[in-house]
Every structure is written in C-alpha cells, then in structure tokens.
Short mmCIF file of C-alpha atoms and ligand atoms in Angstrom, two decimals:
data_model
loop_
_atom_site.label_atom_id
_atom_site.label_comp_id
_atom_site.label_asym_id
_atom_site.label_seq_id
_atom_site.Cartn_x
_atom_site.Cartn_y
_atom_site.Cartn_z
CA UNK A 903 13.01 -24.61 35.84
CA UNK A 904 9.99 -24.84 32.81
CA UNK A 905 9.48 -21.29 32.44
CA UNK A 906 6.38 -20.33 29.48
CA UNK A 907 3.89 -17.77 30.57
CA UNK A 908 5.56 -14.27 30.71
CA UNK A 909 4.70 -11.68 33.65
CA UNK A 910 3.85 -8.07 33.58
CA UNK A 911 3.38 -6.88 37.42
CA UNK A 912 0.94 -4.59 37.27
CA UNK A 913 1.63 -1.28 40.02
CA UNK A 914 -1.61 0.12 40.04
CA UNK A 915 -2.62 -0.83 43.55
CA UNK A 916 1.02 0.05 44.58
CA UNK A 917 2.47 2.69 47.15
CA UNK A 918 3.19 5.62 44.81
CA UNK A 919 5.78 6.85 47.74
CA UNK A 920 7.58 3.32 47.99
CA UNK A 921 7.54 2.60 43.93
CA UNK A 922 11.55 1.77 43.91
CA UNK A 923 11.98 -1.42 46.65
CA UNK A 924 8.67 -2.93 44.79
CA UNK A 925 10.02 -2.99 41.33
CA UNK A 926 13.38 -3.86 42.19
CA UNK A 927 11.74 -6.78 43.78
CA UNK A 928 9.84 -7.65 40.73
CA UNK A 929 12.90 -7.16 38.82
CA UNK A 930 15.02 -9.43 41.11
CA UNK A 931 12.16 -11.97 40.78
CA UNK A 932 12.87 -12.29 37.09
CA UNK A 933 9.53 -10.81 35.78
CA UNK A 934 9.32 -10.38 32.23
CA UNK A 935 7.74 -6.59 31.83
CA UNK A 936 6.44 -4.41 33.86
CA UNK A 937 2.64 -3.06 33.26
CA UNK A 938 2.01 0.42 33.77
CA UNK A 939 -1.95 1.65 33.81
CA UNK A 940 -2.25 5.55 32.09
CA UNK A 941 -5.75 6.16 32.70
CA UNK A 942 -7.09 9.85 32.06
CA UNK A 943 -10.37 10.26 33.45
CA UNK A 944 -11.81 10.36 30.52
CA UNK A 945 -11.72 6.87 28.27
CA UNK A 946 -12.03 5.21 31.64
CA UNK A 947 -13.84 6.80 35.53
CA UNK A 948 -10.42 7.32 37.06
CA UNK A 949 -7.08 8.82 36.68
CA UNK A 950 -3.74 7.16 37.83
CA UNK A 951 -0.17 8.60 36.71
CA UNK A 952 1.68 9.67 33.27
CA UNK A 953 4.33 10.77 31.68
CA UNK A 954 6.97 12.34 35.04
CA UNK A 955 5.99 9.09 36.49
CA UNK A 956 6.96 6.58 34.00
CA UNK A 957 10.23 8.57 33.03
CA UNK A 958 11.75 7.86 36.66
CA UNK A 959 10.47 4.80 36.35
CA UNK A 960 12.37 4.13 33.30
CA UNK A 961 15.00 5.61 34.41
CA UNK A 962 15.73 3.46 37.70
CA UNK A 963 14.64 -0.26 36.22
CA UNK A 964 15.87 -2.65 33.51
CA UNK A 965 12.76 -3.81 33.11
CA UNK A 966 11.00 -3.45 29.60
CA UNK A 967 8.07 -0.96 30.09
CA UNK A 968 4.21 -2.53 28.91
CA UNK A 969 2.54 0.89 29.01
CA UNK A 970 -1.66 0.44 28.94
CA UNK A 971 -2.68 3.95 27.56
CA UNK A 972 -6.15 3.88 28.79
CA UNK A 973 -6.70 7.28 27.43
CA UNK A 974 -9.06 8.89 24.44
CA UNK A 975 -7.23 9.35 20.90
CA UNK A 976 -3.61 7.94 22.45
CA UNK A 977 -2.68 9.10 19.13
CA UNK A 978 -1.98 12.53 20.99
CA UNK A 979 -0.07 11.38 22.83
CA UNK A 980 2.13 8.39 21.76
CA UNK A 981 5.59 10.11 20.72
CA UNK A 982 6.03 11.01 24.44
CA UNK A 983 5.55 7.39 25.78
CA UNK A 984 7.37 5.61 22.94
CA UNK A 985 10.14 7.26 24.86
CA UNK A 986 10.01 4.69 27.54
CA UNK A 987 7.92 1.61 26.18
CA UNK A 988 8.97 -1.59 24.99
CA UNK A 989 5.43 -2.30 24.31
CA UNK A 990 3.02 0.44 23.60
CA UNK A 991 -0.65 -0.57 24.12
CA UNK A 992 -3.57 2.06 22.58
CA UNK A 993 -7.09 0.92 23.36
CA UNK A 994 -9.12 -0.02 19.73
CA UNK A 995 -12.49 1.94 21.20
CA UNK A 996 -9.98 5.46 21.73
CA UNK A 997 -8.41 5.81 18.31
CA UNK A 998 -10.34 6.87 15.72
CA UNK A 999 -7.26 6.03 13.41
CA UNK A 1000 -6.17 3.22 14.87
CA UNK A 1001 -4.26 1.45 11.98
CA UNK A 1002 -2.06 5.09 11.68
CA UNK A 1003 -1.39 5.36 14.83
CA UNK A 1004 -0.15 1.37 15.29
CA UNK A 1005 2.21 1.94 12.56
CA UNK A 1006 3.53 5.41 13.68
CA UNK A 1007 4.41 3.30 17.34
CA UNK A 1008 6.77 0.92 15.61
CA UNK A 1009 8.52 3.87 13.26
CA UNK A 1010 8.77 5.44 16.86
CA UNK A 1011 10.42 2.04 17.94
CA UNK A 1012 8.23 0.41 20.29
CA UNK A 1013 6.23 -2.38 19.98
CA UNK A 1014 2.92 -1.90 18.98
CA UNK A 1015 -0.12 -3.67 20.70
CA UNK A 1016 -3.94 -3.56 20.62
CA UNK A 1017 -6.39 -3.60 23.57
CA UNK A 1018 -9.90 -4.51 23.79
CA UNK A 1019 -12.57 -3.74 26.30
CA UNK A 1020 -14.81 -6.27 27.49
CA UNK A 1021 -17.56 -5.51 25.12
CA UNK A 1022 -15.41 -4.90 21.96
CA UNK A 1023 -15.55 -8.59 19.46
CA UNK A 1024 -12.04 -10.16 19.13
CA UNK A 1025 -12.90 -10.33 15.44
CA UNK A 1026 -12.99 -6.47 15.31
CA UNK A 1027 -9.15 -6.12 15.74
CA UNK A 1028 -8.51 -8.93 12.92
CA UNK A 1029 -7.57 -6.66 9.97
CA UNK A 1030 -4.60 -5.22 12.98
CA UNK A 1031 -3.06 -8.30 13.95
CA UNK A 1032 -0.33 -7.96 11.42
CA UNK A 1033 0.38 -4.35 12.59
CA UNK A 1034 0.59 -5.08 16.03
CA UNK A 1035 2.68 -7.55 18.07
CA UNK A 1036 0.44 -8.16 20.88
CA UNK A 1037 -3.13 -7.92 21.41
CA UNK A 1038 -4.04 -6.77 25.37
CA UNK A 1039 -7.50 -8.59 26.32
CA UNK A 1040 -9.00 -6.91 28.97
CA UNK A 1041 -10.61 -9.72 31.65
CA UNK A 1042 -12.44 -6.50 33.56
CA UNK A 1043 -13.25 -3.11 33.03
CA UNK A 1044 -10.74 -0.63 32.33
CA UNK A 1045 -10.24 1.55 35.00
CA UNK A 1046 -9.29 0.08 38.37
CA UNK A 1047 -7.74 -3.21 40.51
CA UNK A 1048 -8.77 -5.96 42.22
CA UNK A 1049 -11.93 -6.26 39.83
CA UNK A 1050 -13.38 -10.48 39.40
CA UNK A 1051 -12.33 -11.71 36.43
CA UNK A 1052 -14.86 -11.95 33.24
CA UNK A 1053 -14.71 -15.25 31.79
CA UNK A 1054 -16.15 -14.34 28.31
CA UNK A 1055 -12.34 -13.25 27.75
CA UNK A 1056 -11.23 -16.76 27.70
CA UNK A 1057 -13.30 -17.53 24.17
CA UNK A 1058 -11.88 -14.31 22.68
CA UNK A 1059 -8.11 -15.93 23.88
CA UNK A 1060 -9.07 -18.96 21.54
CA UNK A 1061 -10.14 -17.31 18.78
CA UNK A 1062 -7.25 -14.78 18.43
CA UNK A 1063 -4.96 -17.57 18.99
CA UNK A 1064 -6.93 -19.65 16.26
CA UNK A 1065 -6.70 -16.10 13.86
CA UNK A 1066 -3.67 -15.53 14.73
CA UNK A 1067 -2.09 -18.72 13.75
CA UNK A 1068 -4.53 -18.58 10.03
CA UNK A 1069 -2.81 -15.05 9.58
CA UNK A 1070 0.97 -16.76 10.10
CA UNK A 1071 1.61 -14.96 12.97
CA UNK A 1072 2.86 -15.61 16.45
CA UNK A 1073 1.87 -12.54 18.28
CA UNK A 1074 1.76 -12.07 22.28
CA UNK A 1075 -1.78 -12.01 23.68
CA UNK A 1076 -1.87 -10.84 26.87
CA UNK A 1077 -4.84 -10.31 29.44
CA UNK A 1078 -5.37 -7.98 31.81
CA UNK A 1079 -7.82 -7.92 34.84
CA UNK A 1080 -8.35 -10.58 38.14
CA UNK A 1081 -5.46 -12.72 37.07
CA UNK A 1082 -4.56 -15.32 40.36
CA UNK A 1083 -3.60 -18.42 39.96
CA UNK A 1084 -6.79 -20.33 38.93
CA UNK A 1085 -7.78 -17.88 36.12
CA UNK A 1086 -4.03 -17.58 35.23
CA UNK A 1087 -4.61 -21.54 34.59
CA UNK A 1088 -7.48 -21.04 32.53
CA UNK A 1089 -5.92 -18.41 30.46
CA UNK A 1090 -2.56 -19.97 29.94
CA UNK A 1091 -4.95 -22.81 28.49
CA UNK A 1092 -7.40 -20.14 25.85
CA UNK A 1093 -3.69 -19.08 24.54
CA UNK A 1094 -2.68 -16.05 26.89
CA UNK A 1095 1.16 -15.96 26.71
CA UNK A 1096 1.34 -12.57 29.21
CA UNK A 1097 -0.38 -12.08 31.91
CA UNK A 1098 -1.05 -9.00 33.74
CA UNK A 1099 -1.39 -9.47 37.82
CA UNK A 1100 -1.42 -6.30 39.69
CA UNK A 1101 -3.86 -7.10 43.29
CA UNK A 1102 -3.04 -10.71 43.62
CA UNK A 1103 0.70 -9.70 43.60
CA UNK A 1104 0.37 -6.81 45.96
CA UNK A 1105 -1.66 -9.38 48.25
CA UNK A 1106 0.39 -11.80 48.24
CA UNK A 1107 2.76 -13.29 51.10
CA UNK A 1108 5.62 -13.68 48.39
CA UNK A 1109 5.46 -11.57 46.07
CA UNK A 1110 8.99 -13.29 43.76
CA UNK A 1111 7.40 -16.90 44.42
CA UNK A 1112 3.99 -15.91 43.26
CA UNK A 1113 5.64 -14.42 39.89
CA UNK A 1114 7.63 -17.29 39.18
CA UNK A 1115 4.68 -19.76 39.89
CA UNK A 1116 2.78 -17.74 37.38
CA UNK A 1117 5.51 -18.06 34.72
CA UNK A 1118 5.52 -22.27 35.31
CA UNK A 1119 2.13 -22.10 33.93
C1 DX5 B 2494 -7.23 -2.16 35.08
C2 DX5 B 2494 -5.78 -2.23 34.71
C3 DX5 B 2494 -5.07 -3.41 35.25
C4 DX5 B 2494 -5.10 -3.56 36.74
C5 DX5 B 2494 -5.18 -5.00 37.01
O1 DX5 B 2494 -7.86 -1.22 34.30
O2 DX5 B 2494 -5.61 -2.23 33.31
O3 DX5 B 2494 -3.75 -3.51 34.73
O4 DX5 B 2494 -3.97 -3.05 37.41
O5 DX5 B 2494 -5.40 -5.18 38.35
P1 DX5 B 2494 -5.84 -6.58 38.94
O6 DX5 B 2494 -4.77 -7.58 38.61
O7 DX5 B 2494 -5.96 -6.30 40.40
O8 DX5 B 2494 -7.16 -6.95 38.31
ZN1 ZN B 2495 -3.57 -2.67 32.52
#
C-alpha cells in the first residue's frame, strides 16, 4: 500500500467520557500522530482540555502526541507539555519571544513547530523555519471544529514549501481546519505533508478506512 500524507486525528469534537476505544481505534488504524487542541479562552473564544488530560492520554497510547497550544505566551507554559509531546506547536501571534521559546522546546526534547492564523503572512515565520521542524497552517480559525475550510491556506502551503526547500530544509507542514477528502487533495498538492482531520473523522462511517485513504494521498 503507497502510503505519503501523514495523519494527526484531531479529538476535539470527541466524547471526553469515551476518549480510550476512539484512540485505540486511531491507533489500530495506523495513524501517524495524534492532534490535541489546548485552547485557553483567551488566544482563541473557547476553552477545551490541558495538562491532567493529555497526561492520561499519554499515558494509555503509543501514539506520538501533536499538541496545538492555542494559548497566549505558551512560553508559560511549555516545560509541562514537553512532557508528553512529540511535536510541540506554539502559535507565532501568542509569543512575544517566539525564537526563545522554539529553541527552549527542542533542549526540552520535543519537536518544535510554528502555527499561523489565517491572517498571519507565511513569509512572517521565514527567519523560524530552521528552528522549527514543522510549520502548523491553520485552514480556519483557531478555536473550534467542523469550521469550512479557507482556501487562501493553500498559496501559503506553496510558498513555505518553495522557502523551505531555498532554506535546505525538509520540514513537515501541516494544516489544520475542514480537512475531508477533497481539500485533503488540494493540500497534499500546495505541499501539506500532515494533515489534521478532527469532524470529518468523527463523522465518518469508518473511521480506520477514512485515515488510511487520507494517508494514500
Ligand atoms: C481548531 C483546531 C482543529 C480542529 C479541527 O481550532 O485546531 O484541530 O479540531 O477540526 P476540523 O477538522 O473539524 O476542522
Ligand atoms: Zn488543531
């Protein structure tokens, strides 16, 4: 089986009482990461789950954690969930000392990544590409699921593929926000090489085919 595109379930829209069966499912399905939404109520209108949360979490899957801290100056706050990432994602328009706090992620040893809101320029994370190895572009508004995807994400794919490649690197750029299988397409073709699918999985019929037809793109 041609397997590319890598998967990050997103749980968001799970049930917080039923976590366990779901992510053993995803696990069983061979996803590649799971993507769990920290959202404070401040950086973005809602609040979802932290730190007791992601600890059982860690503590009952294989699965490498892709933790999207959707919270203001993550810099607070990043030697408790460098515990349990793999990949540790601060938001660009939180941190005022963003290149700092990239750096002290991967002395904490996680892999650092870089998200940017829908109105934030690709070219404004540039000078960070070679701190980070991932950049998160968001396809929607932070803050909640089952949001339409924004297409203007798909130009800022190409160019931080394009920069990306100038710089010599080979980071991860993953999106995040009304991934299904026709804007997975599109995004998989702008450069995406993770994508982030929380509502279309939950809605789906089957959930471990829809995965793996996601990471055939
Ligand atoms: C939104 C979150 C997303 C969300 C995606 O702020 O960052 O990860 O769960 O949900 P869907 O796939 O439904 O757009
Ligand atoms: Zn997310």
């Amino acid at each position: 089986m041609y397997k590319s595109m890598k998967v990050s379930p997103s749980i968001l829209t799970a049930d917080y009482l039923n976590l366990l069966p779901v992510i053993q499912k995803m696990e069983a399905a061979g996803t590649d990461f799971l993507h769990l939404d920290v959202m404070d109520g401040q950086f973005v209108p809602n609040i979802s789950f932290g730190v007791p949360v992601i600890k059982s979490i860690y503590e009952h899957t294989n699965l490498p954690l892709d933790i999207h801290l959707m919270i203001d100056r993550p810099s607070r706050y990043i030697e408790q969930f460098a515990k349990y990432a793999h990949i540790l994602n601060i938001h660009y328009e939180a941190e005022p000392n963003v290149v700092d706090t990239l750096k002290k992620i991967r002395v904490l040893g996680c892999r650092p990544a870089v998200t940017i809101k829908p109105n934030t320029k690709p070219e404004a994370v540039y000078p960070l590409l070679k701190l980070v190895d991932m950049v998160l572009v968001m396809s929607v508004e932070p803050g909640f699921g089952g949001q339409a995807f924004m297409p203007s994400a798909l130009t800022k794919l190409q160019k931080l593929h394009k920069e990306s490649e100038r710089q010599g690197l080979s980071l991860e750029l993953e999106v995040d926000g009304g991934i299904n299988f026709e804007t997975a397409k599109l995004c998989a073709d702008a450069g995406a090489t993770v994508l982030v699918a929380g509502s279309f999985l939950f809605n789906s019929h089957d959930m471990p085919s829809a995965i793996k037809e996601l990471q055939q793109l």
